[in-house]
Short mmCIF file of N, CA and C in Angstrom, two decimals:
data_model
loop_
_atom_site.label_atom_id
_atom_site.label_comp_id
_atom_site.label_asym_id
_atom_site.label_seq_id
_atom_site.Cartn_x
_atom_site.Cartn_y
_atom_site.Cartn_z
N MET R 1 72.06 -75.19 34.02
CA MET R 1 72.90 -75.06 35.18
C MET R 1 72.22 -75.76 36.35
N LYS R 2 72.97 -76.62 36.97
CA LYS R 2 72.47 -77.38 38.11
C LYS R 2 72.84 -76.67 39.40
N THR R 3 71.89 -76.66 40.34
CA THR R 3 72.19 -76.13 41.68
C THR R 3 72.14 -77.26 42.67
N ASN R 4 73.01 -77.20 43.61
CA ASN R 4 73.02 -78.22 44.65
C ASN R 4 72.09 -77.79 45.78
N LYS R 5 71.05 -78.53 45.96
CA LYS R 5 70.13 -78.26 47.06
C LYS R 5 70.43 -79.23 48.19
N THR R 6 70.60 -78.68 49.35
CA THR R 6 70.90 -79.51 50.51
C THR R 6 69.61 -79.81 51.24
N LYS R 7 69.40 -81.08 51.47
CA LYS R 7 68.22 -81.48 52.24
C LYS R 7 68.55 -81.40 53.72
N ILE R 8 67.63 -80.82 54.43
CA ILE R 8 67.79 -80.75 55.88
C ILE R 8 67.03 -81.92 56.48
N SER R 9 67.77 -82.75 57.17
CA SER R 9 67.12 -83.92 57.77
C SER R 9 66.46 -83.52 59.08
N ALA R 10 65.48 -84.28 59.49
CA ALA R 10 64.73 -83.98 60.70
C ALA R 10 65.58 -84.16 61.94
N SER R 11 66.52 -85.07 61.91
CA SER R 11 67.29 -85.36 63.12
C SER R 11 68.47 -84.43 63.30
N ASN R 12 69.12 -83.99 62.23
CA ASN R 12 70.27 -83.09 62.32
C ASN R 12 71.33 -83.63 63.28
N ASN R 13 71.61 -84.90 63.23
CA ASN R 13 72.57 -85.50 64.16
C ASN R 13 73.97 -84.95 64.01
N GLY R 14 74.32 -84.46 62.87
CA GLY R 14 75.67 -83.96 62.65
C GLY R 14 75.86 -82.52 63.09
N ASN R 15 74.82 -81.81 63.39
CA ASN R 15 74.91 -80.40 63.76
C ASN R 15 75.27 -80.25 65.23
N PRO R 16 76.41 -79.63 65.54
CA PRO R 16 76.81 -79.50 66.94
C PRO R 16 75.90 -78.56 67.74
N TYR R 17 75.24 -77.63 67.07
CA TYR R 17 74.35 -76.71 67.78
C TYR R 17 73.14 -77.42 68.36
N ILE R 18 72.67 -78.44 67.66
CA ILE R 18 71.53 -79.21 68.16
C ILE R 18 71.91 -79.90 69.46
N LYS R 19 73.12 -80.42 69.53
CA LYS R 19 73.57 -81.09 70.75
C LYS R 19 73.68 -80.08 71.90
N ILE R 20 74.13 -78.88 71.61
CA ILE R 20 74.23 -77.84 72.65
C ILE R 20 72.84 -77.48 73.16
N ILE R 21 71.90 -77.34 72.25
CA ILE R 21 70.53 -77.01 72.64
C ILE R 21 69.93 -78.13 73.48
N GLN R 22 70.16 -79.37 73.06
CA GLN R 22 69.63 -80.51 73.82
C GLN R 22 70.23 -80.54 75.23
N MET R 23 71.52 -80.31 75.34
CA MET R 23 72.17 -80.32 76.65
C MET R 23 71.64 -79.17 77.52
N SER R 24 71.41 -78.01 76.91
CA SER R 24 70.87 -76.87 77.66
C SER R 24 69.48 -77.17 78.20
N LEU R 25 68.66 -77.82 77.36
CA LEU R 25 67.32 -78.18 77.80
C LEU R 25 67.36 -79.18 78.95
N MET R 26 68.23 -80.15 78.86
CA MET R 26 68.34 -81.15 79.92
C MET R 26 68.83 -80.50 81.22
N LEU R 27 69.78 -79.60 81.11
CA LEU R 27 70.28 -78.89 82.28
C LEU R 27 69.18 -78.04 82.90
N GLY R 28 68.42 -77.35 82.06
CA GLY R 28 67.31 -76.52 82.55
C GLY R 28 66.26 -77.35 83.26
N LEU R 29 65.92 -78.49 82.72
CA LEU R 29 64.94 -79.37 83.37
C LEU R 29 65.47 -79.89 84.70
N GLY R 30 66.76 -80.15 84.76
CA GLY R 30 67.36 -80.61 86.01
C GLY R 30 67.29 -79.53 87.08
N VAL R 31 67.56 -78.29 86.70
CA VAL R 31 67.50 -77.18 87.65
C VAL R 31 66.07 -76.99 88.15
N ILE R 32 65.11 -77.07 87.26
CA ILE R 32 63.70 -76.94 87.64
C ILE R 32 63.31 -78.04 88.62
N ALA R 33 63.77 -79.25 88.38
CA ALA R 33 63.45 -80.36 89.27
C ALA R 33 64.04 -80.15 90.67
N ILE R 34 65.17 -79.48 90.74
CA ILE R 34 65.79 -79.22 92.04
C ILE R 34 65.08 -78.07 92.76
N ILE R 35 64.75 -77.01 92.04
CA ILE R 35 64.15 -75.83 92.64
C ILE R 35 62.70 -76.05 93.04
N ASN R 36 61.95 -76.78 92.26
CA ASN R 36 60.52 -76.95 92.50
C ASN R 36 60.18 -77.49 93.89
N PRO R 37 60.84 -78.52 94.42
CA PRO R 37 60.50 -78.97 95.77
C PRO R 37 60.76 -77.90 96.84
N VAL R 38 61.75 -77.04 96.63
CA VAL R 38 62.03 -75.99 97.60
C VAL R 38 60.87 -75.02 97.68
N SER R 39 60.35 -74.60 96.54
CA SER R 39 59.23 -73.65 96.57
C SER R 39 57.97 -74.31 97.11
N ALA R 40 57.81 -75.61 96.94
CA ALA R 40 56.66 -76.31 97.50
C ALA R 40 56.73 -76.32 99.02
N GLU R 41 57.93 -76.46 99.57
CA GLU R 41 58.09 -76.43 101.02
C GLU R 41 57.75 -75.06 101.58
N GLN R 42 58.15 -74.01 100.89
CA GLN R 42 57.90 -72.65 101.37
C GLN R 42 56.43 -72.31 101.34
N SER R 43 55.66 -72.92 100.44
CA SER R 43 54.25 -72.59 100.34
C SER R 43 53.43 -73.24 101.44
N GLN R 44 54.04 -74.10 102.24
CA GLN R 44 53.33 -74.78 103.30
C GLN R 44 53.60 -74.16 104.67
N ILE R 45 53.85 -72.86 104.71
CA ILE R 45 54.10 -72.17 105.97
C ILE R 45 52.79 -72.06 106.72
N LYS R 46 52.80 -72.46 107.96
CA LYS R 46 51.59 -72.43 108.77
C LYS R 46 51.48 -71.11 109.52
N PRO R 47 50.28 -70.58 109.67
CA PRO R 47 50.11 -69.33 110.41
C PRO R 47 50.49 -69.51 111.88
N VAL R 48 50.96 -68.45 112.49
CA VAL R 48 51.33 -68.48 113.90
C VAL R 48 50.07 -68.45 114.75
N ALA R 49 50.03 -69.29 115.76
CA ALA R 49 48.90 -69.31 116.68
C ALA R 49 49.04 -68.17 117.68
N LYS R 50 47.96 -67.81 118.29
CA LYS R 50 47.96 -66.74 119.28
C LYS R 50 48.79 -67.16 120.49
N SER R 51 49.64 -66.26 120.96
CA SER R 51 50.45 -66.59 122.13
C SER R 51 49.60 -66.45 123.39
N ALA R 52 50.04 -67.06 124.45
CA ALA R 52 49.27 -67.09 125.70
C ALA R 52 49.04 -65.70 126.27
N ASP R 53 50.07 -64.84 126.21
CA ASP R 53 49.92 -63.51 126.80
C ASP R 53 49.48 -62.45 125.78
N GLY R 54 49.31 -62.86 124.51
CA GLY R 54 48.89 -61.92 123.49
C GLY R 54 50.01 -61.02 123.01
N LYS R 55 51.23 -61.23 123.51
CA LYS R 55 52.35 -60.39 123.12
C LYS R 55 53.56 -61.25 122.75
N GLY R 56 53.31 -62.33 122.06
CA GLY R 56 54.39 -63.25 121.71
C GLY R 56 55.20 -62.77 120.53
N LYS R 57 55.94 -63.67 119.94
CA LYS R 57 56.79 -63.38 118.81
C LYS R 57 55.95 -62.89 117.63
N LEU R 58 56.43 -61.87 116.94
CA LEU R 58 55.71 -61.35 115.79
C LEU R 58 55.78 -62.33 114.63
N PRO R 59 54.68 -62.55 113.95
CA PRO R 59 54.69 -63.50 112.82
C PRO R 59 55.42 -62.90 111.61
N THR R 60 55.98 -63.78 110.80
CA THR R 60 56.57 -63.33 109.54
C THR R 60 55.44 -62.95 108.59
N PHE R 61 55.79 -62.30 107.49
CA PHE R 61 54.78 -61.91 106.51
C PHE R 61 54.06 -63.15 105.98
N ALA R 62 54.80 -64.20 105.67
CA ALA R 62 54.19 -65.42 105.13
C ALA R 62 53.25 -66.07 106.15
N GLN R 63 53.59 -66.00 107.43
CA GLN R 63 52.72 -66.58 108.46
C GLN R 63 51.48 -65.74 108.66
N ALA R 64 51.61 -64.43 108.54
CA ALA R 64 50.46 -63.55 108.73
C ALA R 64 49.52 -63.58 107.53
N ASP R 65 50.05 -63.83 106.35
CA ASP R 65 49.25 -63.88 105.12
C ASP R 65 48.58 -65.25 105.02
N ILE R 66 47.54 -65.43 105.78
CA ILE R 66 46.88 -66.73 105.91
C ILE R 66 46.30 -67.22 104.59
N ASN R 67 45.68 -66.34 103.82
CA ASN R 67 45.05 -66.79 102.58
C ASN R 67 46.00 -66.80 101.38
N GLY R 68 47.23 -66.37 101.56
CA GLY R 68 48.24 -66.47 100.50
C GLY R 68 48.07 -65.50 99.35
N ASP R 69 47.38 -64.37 99.56
CA ASP R 69 47.17 -63.41 98.48
C ASP R 69 48.25 -62.33 98.42
N HIS R 70 49.31 -62.48 99.19
CA HIS R 70 50.45 -61.56 99.25
C HIS R 70 50.06 -60.20 99.81
N LEU R 71 49.00 -60.18 100.61
CA LEU R 71 48.57 -59.00 101.34
C LEU R 71 48.14 -59.43 102.73
N VAL R 72 48.35 -58.59 103.72
CA VAL R 72 47.91 -58.90 105.09
C VAL R 72 46.82 -57.91 105.46
N THR R 73 45.68 -58.45 105.90
CA THR R 73 44.54 -57.61 106.29
C THR R 73 44.37 -57.66 107.81
N LYS R 74 43.49 -56.81 108.30
CA LYS R 74 43.22 -56.79 109.74
C LYS R 74 42.63 -58.12 110.20
N SER R 75 41.80 -58.71 109.38
CA SER R 75 41.19 -59.99 109.78
C SER R 75 42.24 -61.10 109.90
N GLU R 76 43.31 -61.02 109.12
CA GLU R 76 44.38 -62.02 109.22
C GLU R 76 45.23 -61.80 110.47
N LEU R 77 45.16 -60.62 111.04
CA LEU R 77 45.91 -60.32 112.26
C LEU R 77 45.04 -60.33 113.51
N GLN R 78 43.88 -60.95 113.45
CA GLN R 78 42.96 -60.93 114.59
C GLN R 78 43.55 -61.60 115.82
N ASN R 79 44.50 -62.51 115.66
CA ASN R 79 45.14 -63.15 116.81
C ASN R 79 46.27 -62.30 117.39
N PHE R 80 46.51 -61.15 116.80
CA PHE R 80 47.60 -60.28 117.24
C PHE R 80 47.07 -58.86 117.43
N PRO R 81 46.25 -58.65 118.48
CA PRO R 81 45.62 -57.34 118.67
C PRO R 81 46.63 -56.21 118.89
N TYR R 82 47.79 -56.52 119.44
CA TYR R 82 48.81 -55.50 119.65
C TYR R 82 49.36 -54.99 118.33
N MET R 83 49.29 -55.78 117.27
CA MET R 83 49.72 -55.33 115.95
C MET R 83 48.63 -54.49 115.29
N LEU R 84 47.38 -54.79 115.62
CA LEU R 84 46.26 -54.03 115.04
C LEU R 84 46.26 -52.58 115.51
N GLN R 85 46.85 -52.33 116.67
CA GLN R 85 46.87 -50.97 117.21
C GLN R 85 47.66 -50.01 116.32
N THR R 86 48.65 -50.53 115.60
CA THR R 86 49.45 -49.67 114.72
C THR R 86 49.19 -49.93 113.24
N PHE R 87 48.24 -50.78 112.93
CA PHE R 87 47.95 -51.16 111.54
C PHE R 87 47.65 -49.94 110.68
N ASP R 88 46.72 -49.09 111.12
CA ASP R 88 46.31 -47.94 110.32
C ASP R 88 47.44 -46.93 110.12
N LYS R 89 48.36 -46.90 111.07
CA LYS R 89 49.48 -45.96 110.99
C LYS R 89 50.42 -46.29 109.83
N VAL R 90 50.57 -47.59 109.51
CA VAL R 90 51.52 -48.00 108.47
C VAL R 90 50.84 -48.34 107.14
N ASP R 91 49.52 -48.33 107.10
CA ASP R 91 48.78 -48.65 105.87
C ASP R 91 48.85 -47.45 104.93
N ALA R 92 49.88 -47.43 104.09
CA ALA R 92 50.14 -46.27 103.23
C ALA R 92 49.01 -45.99 102.26
N GLY R 93 48.37 -47.03 101.75
CA GLY R 93 47.31 -46.84 100.77
C GLY R 93 45.94 -46.64 101.40
N ASN R 94 45.86 -46.74 102.72
CA ASN R 94 44.59 -46.65 103.45
C ASN R 94 43.52 -47.56 102.85
N ASP R 95 43.95 -48.74 102.42
CA ASP R 95 43.01 -49.69 101.81
C ASP R 95 42.73 -50.89 102.70
N GLY R 96 43.28 -50.89 103.91
CA GLY R 96 43.05 -52.00 104.83
C GLY R 96 43.87 -53.24 104.50
N LYS R 97 44.86 -53.07 103.63
CA LYS R 97 45.72 -54.19 103.22
C LYS R 97 47.17 -53.74 103.28
N LEU R 98 48.02 -54.62 103.80
CA LEU R 98 49.45 -54.30 103.87
C LEU R 98 50.22 -55.17 102.90
N GLU R 99 51.05 -54.53 102.09
CA GLU R 99 52.00 -55.27 101.27
C GLU R 99 53.19 -55.62 102.15
N GLN R 100 54.12 -56.39 101.62
CA GLN R 100 55.21 -56.88 102.45
C GLN R 100 56.03 -55.74 103.06
N HIS R 101 56.33 -54.70 102.30
CA HIS R 101 57.14 -53.60 102.86
C HIS R 101 56.36 -52.85 103.94
N GLU R 102 55.05 -52.74 103.78
CA GLU R 102 54.24 -52.09 104.81
C GLU R 102 54.18 -52.97 106.06
N TYR R 103 54.14 -54.28 105.86
CA TYR R 103 54.11 -55.19 107.00
C TYR R 103 55.40 -55.09 107.82
N GLN R 104 56.53 -54.93 107.13
CA GLN R 104 57.79 -54.75 107.85
C GLN R 104 57.73 -53.48 108.70
N ASN R 105 57.12 -52.43 108.16
CA ASN R 105 56.94 -51.19 108.94
C ASN R 105 56.03 -51.44 110.15
N LEU R 106 55.01 -52.27 109.98
CA LEU R 106 54.11 -52.62 111.08
C LEU R 106 54.89 -53.30 112.20
N LYS R 107 55.75 -54.23 111.84
CA LYS R 107 56.54 -54.92 112.86
C LYS R 107 57.46 -53.95 113.59
N MET R 108 58.11 -53.06 112.84
CA MET R 108 59.01 -52.09 113.48
C MET R 108 58.23 -51.13 114.38
N GLU R 109 57.10 -50.66 113.91
CA GLU R 109 56.30 -49.72 114.69
C GLU R 109 55.76 -50.38 115.96
N THR R 110 55.35 -51.64 115.83
CA THR R 110 54.84 -52.37 117.01
C THR R 110 55.94 -52.53 118.05
N LYS R 111 57.14 -52.86 117.60
CA LYS R 111 58.26 -53.00 118.53
C LYS R 111 58.63 -51.66 119.16
N ARG R 112 58.58 -50.60 118.36
CA ARG R 112 58.94 -49.28 118.87
C ARG R 112 57.97 -48.81 119.95
N GLU R 113 56.72 -49.14 119.81
CA GLU R 113 55.74 -48.72 120.80
C GLU R 113 55.81 -49.57 122.07
N GLY R 114 56.75 -50.51 122.11
CA GLY R 114 57.00 -51.25 123.33
C GLY R 114 56.08 -52.42 123.60
N GLU R 115 55.30 -52.80 122.62
CA GLU R 115 54.39 -53.92 122.83
C GLU R 115 55.13 -55.25 122.83
N VAL R 116 56.15 -55.35 121.98
CA VAL R 116 56.92 -56.59 121.87
C VAL R 116 58.39 -56.24 121.95
N LYS R 117 59.12 -56.93 122.74
CA LYS R 117 60.56 -56.68 122.91
C LYS R 117 61.32 -57.35 121.79
#
């Protein structure tokens, strides 16, 4: 009894699923090429300089995070002494580092205490 064995070719040009996979990969690479420059621009955020009166606009989390470790420390806020006054109040972990949600609390608390309008 003879059995028919089908050889699978390396190219599989006749298989429609291969074409779908190839198109998906090309689309994915295209999306990555579009998104990648955007994230590169965001990583080049410059820290805010000290304002003349010491009570200027509050820096964003990305601007305050000078070393880019996704945490804000007291040393990174040395140009903003009015923010340091409430730092310990919002440092939930008492570790001297603020995560982004704690930093948002710092900004709100600083504004509430009347240091920045």
